[in-house]
CSV table of C-alpha atoms in Angstrom, one decimal:
chain,number,residue,atom,x,y,z
S,1,MET,CA,130.8,105.4,101.5
S,2,THR,CA,128.4,102.9,103.4
S,3,TRP,CA,125.5,101.6,101.6
S,4,LEU,CA,123.3,104.5,103.6
S,5,ASP,CA,125.2,107.2,102.0
S,6,SER,CA,124.7,104.7,98.8
S,7,LEU,CA,121.4,104.4,99.2
S,8,THR,CA,120.5,108.2,100.2
S,9,LEU,CA,122.4,109.1,96.8
S,10,ALA,CA,120.6,106.6,95.8
S,11,ALA,CA,116.7,108.1,97.0
S,12,ARG,CA,118.4,111.5,96.1
S,13,SER,CA,118.1,111.0,92.7
S,14,LEU,CA,115.4,109.7,92.0
S,15,ARG,CA,113.5,112.6,93.3
S,16,ARG,CA,115.7,114.8,91.2
S,17,ARG,CA,114.0,113.7,88.6
S,18,PRO,CA,110.1,112.9,89.8
S,19,GLY,CA,109.7,112.2,86.2
S,20,ARG,CA,111.5,110.1,85.1
S,21,ALA,CA,111.5,107.8,88.3
S,22,LEU,CA,108.0,107.5,87.6
S,23,LEU,CA,108.1,106.5,83.9
S,24,THR,CA,110.2,103.7,85.1
S,25,ILE,CA,108.7,102.6,87.8
S,26,LEU,CA,105.5,102.5,85.7
S,27,ALA,CA,106.9,100.6,82.8
S,28,VAL,CA,108.7,97.9,85.3
S,29,THR,CA,104.3,98.2,87.1
S,30,LEU,CA,102.5,96.7,83.9
S,31,GLY,CA,105.0,94.3,83.2
S,32,ALA,CA,104.9,92.8,86.6
S,33,THR,CA,101.6,93.3,87.0
S,34,LEU,CA,101.0,91.6,83.2
S,35,LEU,CA,103.0,88.1,84.3
S,36,VAL,CA,101.0,87.8,87.9
S,37,ALA,CA,98.0,88.4,86.7
S,38,LEU,CA,98.6,85.5,83.5
S,39,ALA,CA,100.3,83.3,85.8
S,40,SER,CA,98.2,83.9,88.4
S,41,VAL,CA,94.6,83.2,85.7
S,42,ALA,CA,95.8,80.7,84.1
S,43,THR,CA,96.7,78.4,87.2
S,44,SER,CA,93.7,79.1,89.5
S,45,ALA,CA,91.8,77.8,85.4
S,46,GLY,CA,93.7,75.0,84.8
S,47,SER,CA,93.8,73.4,88.7
S,48,ARG,CA,89.5,74.0,88.1
S,49,ILE,CA,90.0,72.0,84.8
S,50,VAL,CA,92.5,69.4,86.6
S,51,SER,CA,89.3,69.1,90.3
S,52,LYS,CA,86.6,68.9,87.2
S,53,LEU,CA,88.5,65.8,85.0
S,54,THR,CA,88.3,64.0,88.6
S,55,ASN,CA,84.9,64.8,89.6
S,56,GLY,CA,85.7,67.4,92.4
S,57,GLY,CA,88.6,64.6,93.5
S,58,PRO,CA,91.7,64.9,94.2
S,59,ALA,CA,93.3,64.6,90.1
S,60,THR,CA,95.2,61.8,92.5
S,61,ALA,CA,92.3,59.8,93.4
S,62,ILE,CA,92.6,56.1,92.5
S,63,LYS,CA,88.3,54.3,92.0
S,64,VAL,CA,89.4,50.3,92.7
S,65,SER,CA,86.3,48.0,92.0
S,66,ALA,CA,86.2,45.1,93.9
S,67,SER,CA,86.8,42.9,90.9
S,68,LYS,CA,89.3,41.0,88.7
S,69,ALA,CA,91.6,43.8,86.2
S,70,ASP,CA,91.8,42.3,83.1
S,71,SER,CA,95.2,42.2,81.4
S,72,ASP,CA,94.8,45.9,79.1
S,73,GLN,CA,94.4,47.9,82.5
S,74,LEU,CA,97.3,49.8,82.5
S,75,TYR,CA,96.8,51.3,79.5
S,76,THR,CA,93.2,52.5,80.1
S,77,ASP,CA,91.7,55.2,82.0
S,78,ASP,CA,88.4,53.4,82.3
S,79,LEU,CA,87.9,49.8,84.1
S,80,ARG,CA,88.7,46.7,83.4
S,81,ALA,CA,86.5,44.5,85.3
S,82,ALA,CA,87.2,40.0,84.6
S,83,GLY,CA,85.3,38.9,87.5
S,84,PRO,CA,84.4,39.3,91.5
S,85,LYS,CA,87.2,39.5,93.5
S,86,ALA,CA,86.6,40.4,97.0
S,87,ILE,CA,88.3,43.2,98.7
S,88,THR,CA,89.6,42.5,102.7
S,89,ASP,CA,91.3,44.8,105.6
S,90,ALA,CA,94.4,42.7,104.3
S,91,THR,CA,93.7,44.8,101.1
S,92,LEU,CA,94.0,47.6,102.5
S,93,ALA,CA,96.9,46.6,105.0
S,94,THR,CA,99.2,45.9,102.2
S,95,LEU,CA,98.1,49.7,99.9
S,96,ARG,CA,98.4,52.0,102.7
S,97,GLN,CA,101.7,50.4,103.5
S,98,SER,CA,102.8,52.2,101.0
S,99,SER,CA,104.9,54.6,100.4
S,100,HIS,CA,103.7,56.1,97.2
S,101,VAL,CA,99.3,56.5,98.8
S,102,ALA,CA,98.6,58.8,100.5
S,103,THR,CA,95.8,57.5,102.1
S,104,VAL,CA,92.9,54.9,101.6
S,105,ILE,CA,88.9,55.6,101.7
S,106,PRO,CA,86.9,51.5,101.7
S,107,VAL,CA,83.0,51.9,100.0
S,108,ILE,CA,80.2,50.1,100.6
S,109,ALA,CA,76.6,49.8,99.1
S,110,SER,CA,73.9,48.6,99.8
S,111,ARG,CA,70.6,47.9,98.2
S,112,ILE,CA,67.9,49.4,100.0
S,113,LEU,CA,64.3,50.7,100.0
S,114,ALA,CA,63.4,54.6,100.0
S,115,VAL,CA,60.5,56.0,100.3
S,116,PRO,CA,60.2,59.7,100.2
S,117,PRO,CA,58.4,62.5,103.1
S,118,PRO,CA,55.6,64.1,101.0
S,119,PHE,CA,56.6,67.7,99.7
S,120,GLY,CA,58.2,69.8,102.0
S,121,SER,CA,57.0,68.0,104.9
S,122,THR,CA,58.1,64.8,107.4
S,123,ALA,CA,57.6,61.4,106.1
S,124,THR,CA,55.7,60.4,109.5
S,125,SER,CA,55.3,56.5,108.7
S,126,THR,CA,55.5,54.5,105.0
S,127,ALA,CA,51.8,54.2,104.6
S,128,GLY,CA,51.2,55.2,101.4
S,129,GLN,CA,54.7,56.5,100.7
S,130,GLN,CA,56.0,55.1,97.0
S,131,ALA,CA,59.2,53.5,98.0
S,132,TYR,CA,61.5,52.9,95.3
S,133,GLY,CA,65.1,50.8,95.1
S,134,ASP,CA,68.2,51.9,94.8
S,135,THR,CA,71.3,52.1,96.8
S,136,MET,CA,73.2,53.1,99.8
S,137,VAL,CA,76.9,54.6,99.6
S,138,GLY,CA,78.3,54.9,102.8
S,139,VAL,CA,82.1,55.7,102.6
S,140,ASP,CA,84.2,58.3,105.2
S,141,LEU,CA,82.9,61.6,105.6
S,142,SER,CA,85.6,62.6,107.2
S,143,GLN,CA,87.7,62.6,103.9
S,144,ALA,CA,84.9,64.3,102.1
S,145,HIS,CA,87.9,66.3,100.5
S,146,ASN,CA,90.2,63.0,99.6
S,147,LEU,CA,86.7,62.4,97.8
S,148,PRO,CA,85.5,63.2,94.1
S,149,ILE,CA,82.7,64.6,96.5
S,150,THR,CA,80.5,68.4,94.9
S,151,ILE,CA,78.5,69.3,97.4
S,152,LEU,CA,75.7,71.7,95.4
S,153,ALA,CA,73.5,72.4,98.7
S,154,GLY,CA,73.6,71.7,102.7
S,155,ARG,CA,76.9,69.8,103.6
S,156,VAL,CA,77.8,66.8,103.9
S,157,PRO,CA,76.6,63.8,107.2
S,158,HIS,CA,78.7,64.1,109.8
S,159,SER,CA,81.3,61.1,109.9
S,160,GLY,CA,79.4,58.3,111.8
S,161,SER,CA,76.1,59.8,112.6
S,162,PRO,CA,73.7,56.9,112.4
S,163,ASN,CA,70.6,59.4,110.9
S,164,GLU,CA,71.5,62.2,108.5
S,165,VAL,CA,71.7,61.3,104.4
S,166,ALA,CA,72.6,63.7,101.6
S,167,ILE,CA,70.9,63.3,98.4
S,168,THR,CA,71.8,62.6,94.6
S,169,GLU,CA,70.2,63.9,92.3
S,170,SER,CA,69.0,60.8,91.4
S,171,TYR,CA,66.6,61.4,94.9
S,172,LEU,CA,64.8,64.6,93.8
S,173,ASP,CA,64.0,63.4,90.3
S,174,HIS,CA,62.2,59.7,92.3
S,175,SER,CA,60.1,63.4,95.4
S,176,GLY,CA,60.0,65.6,92.0
S,177,MET,CA,61.4,67.9,95.2
S,178,SER,CA,64.0,70.6,94.0
S,179,VAL,CA,67.4,71.1,96.1
S,180,GLN,CA,66.3,73.7,98.5
S,181,SER,CA,63.2,72.0,99.5
S,182,VAL,CA,64.4,68.8,99.8
S,183,LEU,CA,67.2,69.7,102.9
S,184,GLY,CA,65.6,69.0,106.3
S,185,THR,CA,63.2,66.8,105.0
S,186,GLN,CA,62.9,63.3,106.1
S,187,VAL,CA,63.8,60.2,104.6
S,188,GLU,CA,63.0,56.2,105.8
S,189,ILE,CA,65.1,53.4,104.0
S,190,ALA,CA,64.5,49.8,104.2
S,191,GLN,CA,67.3,48.4,104.1
S,192,PRO,CA,66.2,44.1,103.4
S,193,GLN,CA,67.0,41.1,104.9
S,194,ALA,CA,66.4,37.7,102.9
S,195,PHE,CA,65.2,34.9,104.8
S,196,GLN,CA,63.7,31.1,104.7
S,197,GLY,CA,60.2,31.0,105.9
S,198,GLN,CA,57.0,28.8,105.7
S,199,SER,CA,55.9,30.1,102.3
S,200,GLY,CA,60.0,30.1,100.7
S,201,LEU,CA,62.6,32.5,100.2
S,202,GLN,CA,60.7,36.1,101.7
S,203,PHE,CA,62.3,39.6,102.9
S,204,ARG,CA,62.3,41.6,106.0
S,205,ALA,CA,63.4,45.3,106.8
S,206,ARG,CA,65.0,46.8,109.3
S,207,TRP,CA,63.8,50.3,109.4
S,208,ILE,CA,65.3,53.7,109.9
S,209,ARG,CA,64.5,57.3,109.6
S,210,ALA,CA,66.7,60.1,108.0
S,211,GLU,CA,66.9,63.4,107.7
S,212,ILE,CA,68.7,64.7,104.3
S,213,VAL,CA,71.2,67.0,105.4
S,214,GLY,CA,73.1,67.9,101.6
S,215,VAL,CA,72.6,67.1,97.9
S,216,VAL,CA,75.3,66.5,95.8
S,217,SER,CA,77.2,65.4,92.9
S,218,GLN,CA,79.3,62.1,93.3
S,219,GLN,CA,81.1,59.5,92.0
S,220,VAL,CA,82.3,57.5,95.0
S,221,ALA,CA,80.3,54.6,93.2
S,222,ILE,CA,75.9,54.6,91.8
S,223,GLY,CA,74.1,55.4,94.6
S,224,ALA,CA,71.5,57.8,95.3
S,225,LEU,CA,72.4,58.0,99.6
S,226,LEU,CA,75.4,59.4,100.9
S,227,VAL,CA,76.1,58.5,103.9
S,228,PRO,CA,78.7,57.7,106.7
S,229,ILE,CA,80.7,54.2,106.2
S,230,GLU,CA,78.9,53.0,109.6
S,231,GLN,CA,75.4,53.5,108.4
S,232,ALA,CA,76.6,51.5,105.3
S,233,GLN,CA,78.6,48.8,107.9
S,234,LEU,CA,74.7,48.1,109.7
S,235,ALA,CA,73.4,47.4,106.7
S,236,GLN,CA,75.3,45.0,105.4
S,237,ALA,CA,75.6,43.2,108.3
S,238,TRP,CA,71.9,42.4,109.1
S,239,ALA,CA,71.3,41.8,105.2
S,240,GLU,CA,74.3,39.0,106.5
S,241,ALA,CA,72.8,37.5,109.3
S,242,GLY,CA,69.8,36.5,106.8
S,243,VAL,CA,70.6,34.2,103.9
S,244,ASP,CA,71.1,34.8,99.8
S,245,GLY,CA,68.9,35.9,98.7
S,246,GLY,CA,69.8,35.3,94.9
S,247,ASP,CA,68.7,37.1,91.7
S,248,ALA,CA,66.8,39.7,93.8
S,249,PHE,CA,68.7,40.5,96.7
S,250,PRO,CA,72.7,38.2,96.2
S,251,LEU,CA,75.0,38.6,99.6
S,252,PRO,CA,77.8,40.7,98.8
S,253,ASP,CA,80.8,38.4,97.9
S,254,SER,CA,82.8,41.7,99.0
S,255,LYS,CA,83.8,43.3,102.5
S,256,TYR,CA,84.1,46.7,100.7
S,257,THR,CA,82.8,47.6,97.3
S,258,GLY,CA,85.1,49.6,95.8
S,259,LEU,CA,87.8,52.3,97.8
S,260,ILE,CA,89.3,54.9,97.0
S,261,VAL,CA,93.4,55.3,96.9
S,262,VAL,CA,94.8,58.8,96.8
S,263,ALA,CA,98.5,58.0,95.8
S,264,SER,CA,100.4,60.8,97.5
S,265,SER,CA,101.0,62.9,93.7
S,266,LEU,CA,100.6,63.4,90.1
S,267,ASP,CA,104.4,61.1,90.3
S,268,ASP,CA,102.8,58.5,92.8
S,269,VAL,CA,99.8,57.7,90.4
S,270,HIS,CA,100.9,55.4,87.9
S,271,ALA,CA,102.9,53.7,90.4
S,272,VAL,CA,99.8,52.7,92.1
S,273,ARG,CA,97.8,51.9,89.9
S,274,GLN,CA,100.4,49.5,88.9
S,275,MET,CA,100.6,48.2,92.6
S,276,ILE,CA,97.3,47.6,93.0
S,277,THR,CA,96.7,45.9,88.9
S,278,SER,CA,99.1,43.5,89.9
S,279,LEU,CA,97.8,43.3,93.1
S,280,GLY,CA,94.7,41.6,90.9
S,281,TYR,CA,92.2,44.2,91.1
S,282,ALA,CA,90.3,46.5,88.4
S,283,ASN,CA,90.0,50.0,89.1
S,284,THR,CA,90.3,53.7,87.3
S,285,ALA,CA,91.2,56.7,87.3
S,286,PRO,CA,92.2,59.8,85.2
S,287,GLU,CA,95.9,59.1,84.4
S,288,HIS,CA,96.8,60.0,81.4
S,289,LEU,CA,93.7,62.5,80.6
S,290,VAL,CA,94.9,64.1,83.2
S,291,ALA,CA,98.5,63.8,81.6
S,292,SER,CA,97.5,65.1,78.8
S,293,VAL,CA,95.6,68.4,80.3
S,294,LEU,CA,98.6,69.0,82.1
S,295,ARG,CA,101.4,69.0,79.0
S,296,TYR,CA,98.6,71.5,76.8
S,297,LEU,CA,97.9,73.3,80.2
S,298,ARG,CA,102.4,73.9,80.5
S,299,VAL,CA,102.2,75.0,76.6
S,300,VAL,CA,100.2,77.5,77.5
S,301,ASP,CA,101.6,78.3,80.9
S,302,ILE,CA,104.5,78.9,78.9
S,303,VAL,CA,103.4,81.2,76.9
S,304,LEU,CA,101.6,83.6,78.8
S,305,ALA,CA,104.5,83.2,80.7
S,306,GLY,CA,106.6,84.5,77.5
S,307,ILE,CA,103.9,87.9,77.6
S,308,GLY,CA,105.5,88.5,80.9
S,309,ALA,CA,108.2,88.0,80.5
S,310,ILE,CA,108.7,90.2,77.3
S,311,ALA,CA,106.5,93.0,78.9
S,312,LEU,CA,109.5,92.5,82.2
S,313,GLY,CA,112.5,93.0,79.3
S,314,ILE,CA,111.3,95.3,77.8
S,315,ALA,CA,111.1,97.2,81.2
S,316,GLY,CA,114.6,96.5,82.4
S,317,LEU,CA,115.4,98.7,79.3
S,318,GLY,CA,114.0,101.2,80.2
S,319,VAL,CA,115.5,101.2,83.6
S,320,ALA,CA,119.0,100.7,81.8
S,321,ASN,CA,117.6,103.6,79.4
S,322,ALA,CA,117.1,105.7,82.4
S,323,LEU,CA,120.3,104.7,84.2
S,324,VAL,CA,122.4,105.7,81.0
S,325,ALA,CA,120.5,109.0,81.3
S,326,ALA,CA,122.0,109.7,85.0
S,327,VAL,CA,124.2,109.2,84.3
S,328,ARG,CA,125.6,111.3,81.5
S,329,GLU,CA,123.7,114.2,83.9
S,330,ARG,CA,125.5,112.6,86.8
S,331,ARG,CA,129.1,113.5,85.6
S,332,ARG,CA,130.6,116.5,87.4
S,333,GLU,CA,128.7,115.1,90.5
S,334,ILE,CA,130.8,111.7,90.5
S,335,GLY,CA,133.9,113.1,89.3
S,336,VAL,CA,133.7,115.8,92.4
S,337,LEU,CA,133.0,112.4,95.3
S,338,LYS,CA,136.0,110.7,93.3
S,339,ALA,CA,137.8,114.2,94.3
S,340,ILE,CA,137.1,113.7,97.3
S,341,GLY,CA,137.5,109.6,97.7
S,342,ALA,CA,134.6,107.7,96.8
S,343,ARG,CA,135.5,104.5,95.3
S,344,ASP,CA,134.7,102.5,91.7
S,345,ARG,CA,132.6,100.2,93.7
S,346,ASP,CA,130.9,102.1,95.8
S,347,ILE,CA,129.6,104.9,92.5
S,348,LEU,CA,128.9,101.3,91.2
S,349,ARG,CA,127.3,100.6,94.7
S,350,TRP,CA,125.1,104.2,94.1
S,351,PHE,CA,123.5,103.5,90.4
S,352,LEU,CA,122.8,99.5,91.0
S,353,LEU,CA,120.5,100.8,94.7
S,354,GLU,CA,118.9,103.4,92.1
S,355,ALA,CA,118.0,100.5,89.9
S,356,PHE,CA,117.6,98.0,92.7
S,357,THR,CA,114.8,100.3,93.7
S,358,VAL,CA,112.4,100.8,90.6
S,359,GLY,CA,112.4,97.6,90.7
S,360,LEU,CA,111.5,96.4,93.9
S,361,VAL,CA,109.1,99.6,94.1
S,362,GLY,CA,107.1,98.0,90.7
S,363,GLY,CA,107.6,94.8,91.6
S,364,VAL,CA,105.8,95.8,94.7
S,365,LEU,CA,102.7,97.7,92.8
S,366,GLY,CA,103.2,95.4,89.8
S,367,THR,CA,102.5,92.3,91.6
S,368,LEU,CA,99.5,94.1,93.9
S,369,ALA,CA,97.9,95.4,91.0
S,370,GLY,CA,98.1,91.5,88.8
S,371,LEU,CA,96.5,89.9,91.7
S,372,LEU,CA,93.8,92.7,91.6
S,373,ILE,CA,93.3,91.7,87.6
S,374,ALA,CA,92.4,88.8,88.7
S,375,LEU,CA,90.4,88.9,90.9
S,376,TRP,CA,88.6,91.3,88.8
S,377,VAL,CA,89.0,88.0,86.2
S,378,GLY,CA,87.5,85.8,88.2
S,379,VAL,CA,84.7,87.8,89.4
S,380,SER,CA,84.1,89.0,85.9
S,381,VAL,CA,83.8,84.7,85.3
S,382,ASN,CA,82.1,83.7,88.0
S,383,THR,CA,79.3,86.7,87.1
S,384,TYR,CA,78.8,84.8,83.7
S,385,LEU,CA,78.8,81.0,84.9
S,386,THR,CA,76.4,81.8,87.2
S,387,GLU,CA,74.5,83.3,85.1
S,388,GLN,CA,74.7,80.9,82.5
S,389,GLY,CA,73.3,77.8,85.9
S,390,LEU,CA,77.2,76.7,85.7
S,391,GLN,CA,79.6,75.8,88.2
S,392,SER,CA,82.1,78.7,89.0
S,393,ILE,CA,85.7,78.3,88.9
S,394,GLN,CA,87.4,79.3,92.4
S,395,PHE,CA,89.5,82.2,91.9
S,396,GLY,CA,91.6,84.8,94.4
S,397,ASP,CA,93.4,82.3,96.2
S,398,VAL,CA,97.2,83.3,97.0
S,399,SER,CA,100.1,82.1,95.4
S,400,TRP,CA,103.0,83.5,97.8
S,401,PRO,CA,106.2,82.0,95.7
S,402,LEU,CA,104.3,83.5,93.1
S,403,ILE,CA,104.3,86.9,95.1
S,404,GLY,CA,108.2,86.5,96.1
S,405,ALA,CA,109.4,86.0,92.5
S,406,ALA,CA,107.6,88.4,91.0
S,407,ILE,CA,109.0,91.0,93.7
S,408,LEU,CA,112.2,89.1,93.7
S,409,GLY,CA,112.4,88.8,89.5
S,410,THR,CA,111.8,92.4,88.9
S,411,SER,CA,114.2,93.4,91.8
S,412,LEU,CA,116.9,91.0,89.8
S,413,LEU,CA,116.1,92.3,86.5
S,414,ALA,CA,116.2,95.9,86.8
S,415,ILE,CA,120.4,95.4,88.6
S,416,ALA,CA,120.6,93.2,85.9
S,417,ALA,CA,119.3,96.3,83.5
S,418,GLY,CA,121.4,98.6,85.2
S,419,VAL,CA,124.7,96.5,86.2
S,420,VAL,CA,125.9,98.3,82.5
S,421,PRO,CA,125.5,102.0,83.5
S,422,ALA,CA,126.6,101.7,86.9
S,423,LEU,CA,130.0,100.3,85.9
S,424,GLN,CA,130.3,102.8,83.4
S,425,ALA,CA,129.6,105.4,85.7
S,426,ALA,CA,131.9,103.6,88.5
S,427,ARG,CA,134.9,103.4,85.6
S,428,LEU,CA,134.4,107.6,84.5
S,429,SER,CA,137.6,108.9,86.1
S,430,PRO,CA,137.4,112.1,88.3
S,431,LYS,CA,139.2,114.3,85.6
S,432,GLU,CA,137.4,112.9,83.3
S,433,ALA,CA,134.0,113.6,84.9
S,434,VAL,CA,134.4,116.8,85.6
S,435,ALA,CA,135.4,117.5,82.1
S,436,ALA,CA,132.8,116.5,80.5
S,437,ALA,CA,130.1,117.4,83.3
């Protein structure tokens, strides 16, 4: 008996009792549905929780300050600064050489004066406008996905753009504008420089005008304006071309205000923080908080997986019960097949293929149903969050490993459930089988 013969017999056997076959497949489908839906929802929720803990950036991001670290830095997630310490290009090169580091992003923060436009229009001059002091944060925006930045409206400026900025909600508080009305307007920015005049220390400014292209929530550094790092470098060079302005406008002690160091994985975060601390820099990362949350999420995953496994176990019992009944009904057929030359392994293969078919069909249907349920849960949750004025959760990402594991798992479970009935059928002698029938 060939594999094709066995498969044909298995398909014919399932069609012989369509009601029983349908109920057995339905049991496997329900088990797979529950497992896939729970796993998908748990994975999406867990990713969102970790993302919120890291302010929208990667969970492996570490913020480094241009300050010395105290002796307790590694034992806390918070920044423990003990005086200034310059960050140099040599510092960046050292960190980038580590195999535990994925990328290092420098940050430059420059003090500026900002002049918002009138409501809903474009500013044409600084006359009559209310300027206020703030900070312009410059960073490599081509790596925005590696930064703790959440886009609330619009987009981030293009990398290297000299006349685009994104603003935070603190700018909206100063200007009195809304999130939507501020997009497309212009802001005038004064970058100060101190110099010695005839009457003593004086200040002059380098003025630029930039278009507001986005509203963001950012934790890169304290500041209302987010710009490409090239803008911040020009502002810093302009300031350093002057003299030290004392307490009013001191020259920067460090080429870089800070760094965003992204570890290669969560397991590497502690090693990277240890390296940064050994270099003498204060740093902060939600290392201990994320580790604690992940431990709780693993417990939740285990509980949900246990519920799904119980459902699949019950489905497996249904497969075994259906095959036991099938063996009893087909004793005469088994006897005839053996009498004309079928071997034990042929009968075993017949019933195992029947079990595999049930598991495969149930697994595919259950996986599709589980993904649809997870998507429906996502839509329902996001509708509620939107109504409450909260940020939505990203659902619907297809996990191919989960899909593969669900289909393969249900198929193997069905085969395992069918082993005992299949062995019973294979061990029947032709005489006993025909006589029992």
